[in-house]
Every structure is written in C-alpha cells, then in structure tokens.
PDB file of C-alpha atoms in Angstrom:
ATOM      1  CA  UNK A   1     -17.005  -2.974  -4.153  1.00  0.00           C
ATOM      2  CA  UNK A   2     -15.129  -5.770  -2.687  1.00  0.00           C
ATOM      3  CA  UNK A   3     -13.159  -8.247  -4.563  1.00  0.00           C
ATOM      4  CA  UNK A   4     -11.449 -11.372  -3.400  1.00  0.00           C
ATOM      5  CA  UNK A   5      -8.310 -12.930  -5.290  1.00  0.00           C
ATOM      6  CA  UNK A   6      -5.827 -15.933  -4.467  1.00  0.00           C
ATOM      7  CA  UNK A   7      -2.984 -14.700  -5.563  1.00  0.00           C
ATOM      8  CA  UNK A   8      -0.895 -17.762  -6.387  1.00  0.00           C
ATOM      9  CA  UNK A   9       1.426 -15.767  -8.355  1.00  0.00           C
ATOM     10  CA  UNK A  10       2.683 -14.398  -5.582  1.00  0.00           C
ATOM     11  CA  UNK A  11       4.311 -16.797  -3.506  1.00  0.00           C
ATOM     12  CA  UNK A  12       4.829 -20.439  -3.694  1.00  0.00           C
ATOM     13  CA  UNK A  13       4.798 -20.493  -0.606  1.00  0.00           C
ATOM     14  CA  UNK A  14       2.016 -18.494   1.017  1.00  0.00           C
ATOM     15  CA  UNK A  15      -1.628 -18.245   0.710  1.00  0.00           C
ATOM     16  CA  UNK A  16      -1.825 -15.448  -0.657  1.00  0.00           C
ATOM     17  CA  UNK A  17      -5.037 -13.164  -0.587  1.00  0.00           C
ATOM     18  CA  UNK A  18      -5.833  -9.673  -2.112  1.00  0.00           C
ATOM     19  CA  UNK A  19      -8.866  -7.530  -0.759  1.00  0.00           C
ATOM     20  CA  UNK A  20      -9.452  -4.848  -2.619  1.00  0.00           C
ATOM     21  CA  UNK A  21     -11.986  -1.316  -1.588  1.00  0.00           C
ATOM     22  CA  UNK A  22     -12.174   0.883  -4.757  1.00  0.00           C
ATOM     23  CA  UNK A  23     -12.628   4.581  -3.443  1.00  0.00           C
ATOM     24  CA  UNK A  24     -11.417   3.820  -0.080  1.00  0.00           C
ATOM     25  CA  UNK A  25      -9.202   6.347   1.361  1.00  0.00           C
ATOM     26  CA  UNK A  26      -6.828   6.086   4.733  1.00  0.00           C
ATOM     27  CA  UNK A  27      -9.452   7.079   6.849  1.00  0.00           C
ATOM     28  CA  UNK A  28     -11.907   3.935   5.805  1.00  0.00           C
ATOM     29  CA  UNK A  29      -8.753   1.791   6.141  1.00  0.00           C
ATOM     30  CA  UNK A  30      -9.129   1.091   9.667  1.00  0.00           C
ATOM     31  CA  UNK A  31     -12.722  -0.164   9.668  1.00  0.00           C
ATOM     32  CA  UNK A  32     -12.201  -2.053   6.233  1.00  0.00           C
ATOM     33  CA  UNK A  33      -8.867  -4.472   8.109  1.00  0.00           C
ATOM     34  CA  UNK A  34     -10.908  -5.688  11.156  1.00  0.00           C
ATOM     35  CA  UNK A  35     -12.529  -8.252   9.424  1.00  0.00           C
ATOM     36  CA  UNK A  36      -9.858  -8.845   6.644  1.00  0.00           C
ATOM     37  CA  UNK A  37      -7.600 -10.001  10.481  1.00  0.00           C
ATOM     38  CA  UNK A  38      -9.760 -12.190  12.091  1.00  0.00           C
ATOM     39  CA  UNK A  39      -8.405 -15.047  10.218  1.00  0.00           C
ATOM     40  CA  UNK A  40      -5.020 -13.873  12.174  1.00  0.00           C
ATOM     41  CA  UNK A  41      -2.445 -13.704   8.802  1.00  0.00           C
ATOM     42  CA  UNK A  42       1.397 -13.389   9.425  1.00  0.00           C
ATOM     43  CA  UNK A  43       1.899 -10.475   7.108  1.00  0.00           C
ATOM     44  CA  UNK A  44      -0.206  -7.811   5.932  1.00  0.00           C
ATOM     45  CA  UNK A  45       0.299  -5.447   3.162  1.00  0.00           C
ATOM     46  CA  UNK A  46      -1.154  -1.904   3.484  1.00  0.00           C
ATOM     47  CA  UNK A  47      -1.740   0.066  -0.171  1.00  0.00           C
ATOM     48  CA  UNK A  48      -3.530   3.020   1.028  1.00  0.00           C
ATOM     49  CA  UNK A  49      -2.968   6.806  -0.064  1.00  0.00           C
ATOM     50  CA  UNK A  50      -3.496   7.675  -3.733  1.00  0.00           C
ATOM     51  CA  UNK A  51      -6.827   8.543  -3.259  1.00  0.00           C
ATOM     52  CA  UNK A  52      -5.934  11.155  -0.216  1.00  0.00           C
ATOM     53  CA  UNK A  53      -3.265  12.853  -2.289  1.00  0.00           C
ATOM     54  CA  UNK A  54      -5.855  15.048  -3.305  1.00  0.00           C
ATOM     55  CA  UNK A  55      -7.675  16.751  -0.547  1.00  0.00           C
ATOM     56  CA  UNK A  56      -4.744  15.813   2.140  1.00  0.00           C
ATOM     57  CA  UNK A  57      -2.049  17.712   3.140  1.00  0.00           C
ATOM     58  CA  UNK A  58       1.586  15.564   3.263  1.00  0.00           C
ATOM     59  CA  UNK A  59       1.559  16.392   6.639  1.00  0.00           C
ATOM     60  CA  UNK A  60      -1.643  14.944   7.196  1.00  0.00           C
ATOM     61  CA  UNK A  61      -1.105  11.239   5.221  1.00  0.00           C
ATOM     62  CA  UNK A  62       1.288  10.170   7.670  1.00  0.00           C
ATOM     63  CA  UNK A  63      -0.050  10.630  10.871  1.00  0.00           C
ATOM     64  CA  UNK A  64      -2.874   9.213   9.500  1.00  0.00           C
ATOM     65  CA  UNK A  65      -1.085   5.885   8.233  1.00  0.00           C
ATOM     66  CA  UNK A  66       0.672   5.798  11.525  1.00  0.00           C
ATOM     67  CA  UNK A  67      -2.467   5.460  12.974  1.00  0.00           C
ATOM     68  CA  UNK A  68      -3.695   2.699  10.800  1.00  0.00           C
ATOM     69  CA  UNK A  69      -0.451   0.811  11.147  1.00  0.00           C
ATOM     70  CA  UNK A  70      -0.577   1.399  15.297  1.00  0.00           C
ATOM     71  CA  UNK A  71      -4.261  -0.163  15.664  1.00  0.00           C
ATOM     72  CA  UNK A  72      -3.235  -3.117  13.617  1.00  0.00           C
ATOM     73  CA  UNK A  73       0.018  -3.655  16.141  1.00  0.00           C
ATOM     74  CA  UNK A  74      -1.960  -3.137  19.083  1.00  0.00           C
ATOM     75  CA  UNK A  75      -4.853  -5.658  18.168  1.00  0.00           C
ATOM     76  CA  UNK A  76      -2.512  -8.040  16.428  1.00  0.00           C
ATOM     77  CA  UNK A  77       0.940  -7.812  17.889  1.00  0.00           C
ATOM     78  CA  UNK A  78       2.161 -10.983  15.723  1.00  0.00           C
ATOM     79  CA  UNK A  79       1.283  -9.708  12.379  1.00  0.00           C
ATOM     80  CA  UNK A  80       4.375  -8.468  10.428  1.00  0.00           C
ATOM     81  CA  UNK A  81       2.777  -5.557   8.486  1.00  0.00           C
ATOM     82  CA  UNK A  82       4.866  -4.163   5.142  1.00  0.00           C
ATOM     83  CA  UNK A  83       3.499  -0.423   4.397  1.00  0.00           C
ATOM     84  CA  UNK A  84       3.253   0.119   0.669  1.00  0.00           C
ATOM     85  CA  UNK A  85       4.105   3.600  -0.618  1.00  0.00           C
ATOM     86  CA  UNK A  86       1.735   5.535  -2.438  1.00  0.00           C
ATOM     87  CA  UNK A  87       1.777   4.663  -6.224  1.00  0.00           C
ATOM     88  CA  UNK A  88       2.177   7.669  -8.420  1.00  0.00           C
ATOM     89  CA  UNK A  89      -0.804   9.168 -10.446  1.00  0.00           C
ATOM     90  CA  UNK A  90      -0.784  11.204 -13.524  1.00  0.00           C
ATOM     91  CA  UNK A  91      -4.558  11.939 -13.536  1.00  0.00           C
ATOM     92  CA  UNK A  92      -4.327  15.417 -12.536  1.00  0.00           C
ATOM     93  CA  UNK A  93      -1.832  18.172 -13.227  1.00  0.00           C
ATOM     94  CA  UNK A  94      -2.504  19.954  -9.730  1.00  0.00           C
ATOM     95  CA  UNK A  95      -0.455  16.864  -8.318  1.00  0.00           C
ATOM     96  CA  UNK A  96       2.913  17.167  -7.835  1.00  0.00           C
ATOM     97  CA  UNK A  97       5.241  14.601  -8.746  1.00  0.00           C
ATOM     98  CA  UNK A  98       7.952  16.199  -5.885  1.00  0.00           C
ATOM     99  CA  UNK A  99       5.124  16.278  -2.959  1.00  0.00           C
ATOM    100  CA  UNK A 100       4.082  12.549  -3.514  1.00  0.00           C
ATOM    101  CA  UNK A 101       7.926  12.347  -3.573  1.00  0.00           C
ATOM    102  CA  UNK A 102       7.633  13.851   0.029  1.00  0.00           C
ATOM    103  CA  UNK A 103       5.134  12.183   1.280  1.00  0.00           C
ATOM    104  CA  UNK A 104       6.385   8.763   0.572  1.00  0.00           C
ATOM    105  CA  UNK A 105       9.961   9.807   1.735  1.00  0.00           C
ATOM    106  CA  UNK A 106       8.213  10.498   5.384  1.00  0.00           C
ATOM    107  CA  UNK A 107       6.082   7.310   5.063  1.00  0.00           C
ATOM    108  CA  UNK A 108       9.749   5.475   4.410  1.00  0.00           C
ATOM    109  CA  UNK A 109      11.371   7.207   7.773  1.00  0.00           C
ATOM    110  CA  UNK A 110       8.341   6.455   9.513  1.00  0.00           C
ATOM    111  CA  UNK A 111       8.412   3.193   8.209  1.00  0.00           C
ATOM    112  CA  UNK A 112      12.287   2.651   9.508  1.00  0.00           C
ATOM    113  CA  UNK A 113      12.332   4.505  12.894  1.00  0.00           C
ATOM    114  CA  UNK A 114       8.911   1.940  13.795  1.00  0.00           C
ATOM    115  CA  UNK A 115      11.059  -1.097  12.301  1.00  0.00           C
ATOM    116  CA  UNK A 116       7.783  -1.426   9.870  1.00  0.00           C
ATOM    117  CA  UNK A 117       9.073  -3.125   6.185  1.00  0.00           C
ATOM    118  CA  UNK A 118       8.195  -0.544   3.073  1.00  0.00           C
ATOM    119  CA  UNK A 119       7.752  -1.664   0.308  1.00  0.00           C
ATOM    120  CA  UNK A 120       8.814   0.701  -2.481  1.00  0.00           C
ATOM    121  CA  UNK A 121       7.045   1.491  -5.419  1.00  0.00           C
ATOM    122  CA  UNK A 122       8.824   4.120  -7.652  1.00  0.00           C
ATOM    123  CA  UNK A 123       9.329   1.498 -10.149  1.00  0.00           C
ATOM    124  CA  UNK A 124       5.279   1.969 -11.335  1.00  0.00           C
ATOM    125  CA  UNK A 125       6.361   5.809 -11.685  1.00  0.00           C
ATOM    126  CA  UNK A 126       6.583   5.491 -15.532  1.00  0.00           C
ATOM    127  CA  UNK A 127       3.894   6.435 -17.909  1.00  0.00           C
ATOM    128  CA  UNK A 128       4.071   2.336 -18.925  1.00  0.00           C
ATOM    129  CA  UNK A 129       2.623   1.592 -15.817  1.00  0.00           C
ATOM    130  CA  UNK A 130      -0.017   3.686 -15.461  1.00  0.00           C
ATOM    131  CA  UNK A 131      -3.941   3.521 -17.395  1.00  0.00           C
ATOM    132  CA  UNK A 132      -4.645   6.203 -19.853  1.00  0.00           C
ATOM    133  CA  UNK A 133      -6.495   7.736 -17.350  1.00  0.00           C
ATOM    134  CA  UNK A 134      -3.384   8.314 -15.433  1.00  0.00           C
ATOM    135  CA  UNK A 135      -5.156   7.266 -12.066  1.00  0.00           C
ATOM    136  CA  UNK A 136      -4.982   3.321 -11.977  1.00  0.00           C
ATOM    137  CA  UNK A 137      -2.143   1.032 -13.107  1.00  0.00           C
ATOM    138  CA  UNK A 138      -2.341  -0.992 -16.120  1.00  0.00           C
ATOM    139  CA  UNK A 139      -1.570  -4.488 -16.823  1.00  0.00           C
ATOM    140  CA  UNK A 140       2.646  -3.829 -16.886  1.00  0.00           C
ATOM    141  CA  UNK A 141       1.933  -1.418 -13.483  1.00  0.00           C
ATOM    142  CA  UNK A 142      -0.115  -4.199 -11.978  1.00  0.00           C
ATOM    143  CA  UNK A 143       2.480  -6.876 -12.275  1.00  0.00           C
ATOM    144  CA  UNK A 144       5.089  -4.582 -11.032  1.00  0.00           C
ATOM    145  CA  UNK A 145       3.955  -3.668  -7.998  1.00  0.00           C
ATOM    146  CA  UNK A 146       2.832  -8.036  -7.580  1.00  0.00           C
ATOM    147  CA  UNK A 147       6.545  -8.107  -7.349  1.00  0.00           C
ATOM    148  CA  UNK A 148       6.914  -5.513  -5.012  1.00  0.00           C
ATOM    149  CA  UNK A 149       4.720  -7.315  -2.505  1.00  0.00           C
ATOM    150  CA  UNK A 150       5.922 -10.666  -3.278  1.00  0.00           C
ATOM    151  CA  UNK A 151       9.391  -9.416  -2.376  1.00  0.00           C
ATOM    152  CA  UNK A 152       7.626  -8.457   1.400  1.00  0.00           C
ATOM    153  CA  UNK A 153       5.564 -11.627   1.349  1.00  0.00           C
ATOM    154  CA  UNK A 154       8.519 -13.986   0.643  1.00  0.00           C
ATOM    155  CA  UNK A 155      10.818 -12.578   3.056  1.00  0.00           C
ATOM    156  CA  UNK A 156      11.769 -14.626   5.711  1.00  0.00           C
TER     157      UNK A 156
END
C-alpha cells in the first residue's frame, strides 16, 4: 500500500511530500525511489530498516543502506539525501535494544565518513512513542520523528 501526504507541517518552506511502503524492507527500497525521483527533489529522506532488524544481521543493514544511498548519488548527484536511523521497536523480546544501538551507531559513521546528514531518532525510543503493539509509532512517536525530518528538510 502506497500513501501520498503533503506534509505542510513540515516546512514552511518546502513542498513537502511523504511516500510511504508498509512492509517494505531495505532491499525493496531501491526499486520503490526510482519513481518517487523523477520529479528531481533537493532532499530526500530515507526511513528504511525496522523491518530488517529481524532476519538481518547488523553487519548486513549497512552495506545494504550504503547501497541504497550510493544508487541514489549516482543517478541523482544533486539530491541532498538525510539517512534516518532505524526507529526502535518493542514488538519482540528477541530484539535487542543494544544491537539496534549498534546498528544505528554504524549507520551514523557511515553516514559521517560519506558526508551523508543523519537524522537521529533515539528520541522515539520511549514506550510514549511507540503503539501498543510495540512495532509502529503512535500519535506522540509520529510527531517526533516529523521534527526530526523537518530539522533535515529546513536546513539550509
């Protein structure tokens, strides 16, 4: 499922669009943002991740982000692209809090040796933020991490 939203809340301004893919995982992601850059936008936000911390390894998720983030900068040079660490899930006691700790502490490295802009999202860590299904963020969560990304999108 696909949804469209102007997200006016966002920036004053910026158009602002969000394009959401329930269920999609890093390895759709690639596919899924050709079309969503044909309309060549200055900034892009990737939010990919939560739903590989499952079956992928941390050593895995960032290659596999780098990759994403490389095919975007090779097909669109000009687009400033802020990489969005994985949001923190409570849905499942097999996850570790520490290894999604990890993972987004190598997504933030990567993120500064490639001069890519993270934007940080330990603030949706707490139990507040999160559905009582512990897997998507609730209303508080959702307009926390809308500040996150309006921090990237209004950015000079």
């Amino acid at each position: 499922m696909t949804k469209f939203i102007i997200g006016e809340r966002l920036s004053k301004h910026h158009i602002v669009k969000s394009i959401s893919f329930q269920g999609a995982t890093i390895d759709n992601a690639k596919d899924l943002v050709k079309p969503v850059l044909k309309p060549k936008p200055r900034k892009r936000i990737i939010h990919v991740g939560t739903n590989n911390i499952k079956n992928d390894s941390k050593m895995h998720m960032q290659p596999k982000l780098a990759s994403v983030v490389e095919s975007i900068e090779q097909e669109h040079p000009s687009v400033e692209i802020g990489l969005s660490l994985v949001v923190h899930r409570q849905d499942d006691s097999t996850l570790n809090t520490s290894t999604l700790d990890k993972i987004n502490l190598d997504l933030e490295k990567y993120c500064q040796q490639n001069n890519i802009y993270f934007i940080n999202n330990d603030n949706t860590k707490v139990e507040q933020c999160l559905n009582r299904s512990g897997l998507h963020l609730n209303r508080k969560g959702s307009f926390v991490l809308a500040a996150n990304f309006s921090k990237f999108i209004n950015r000079n």
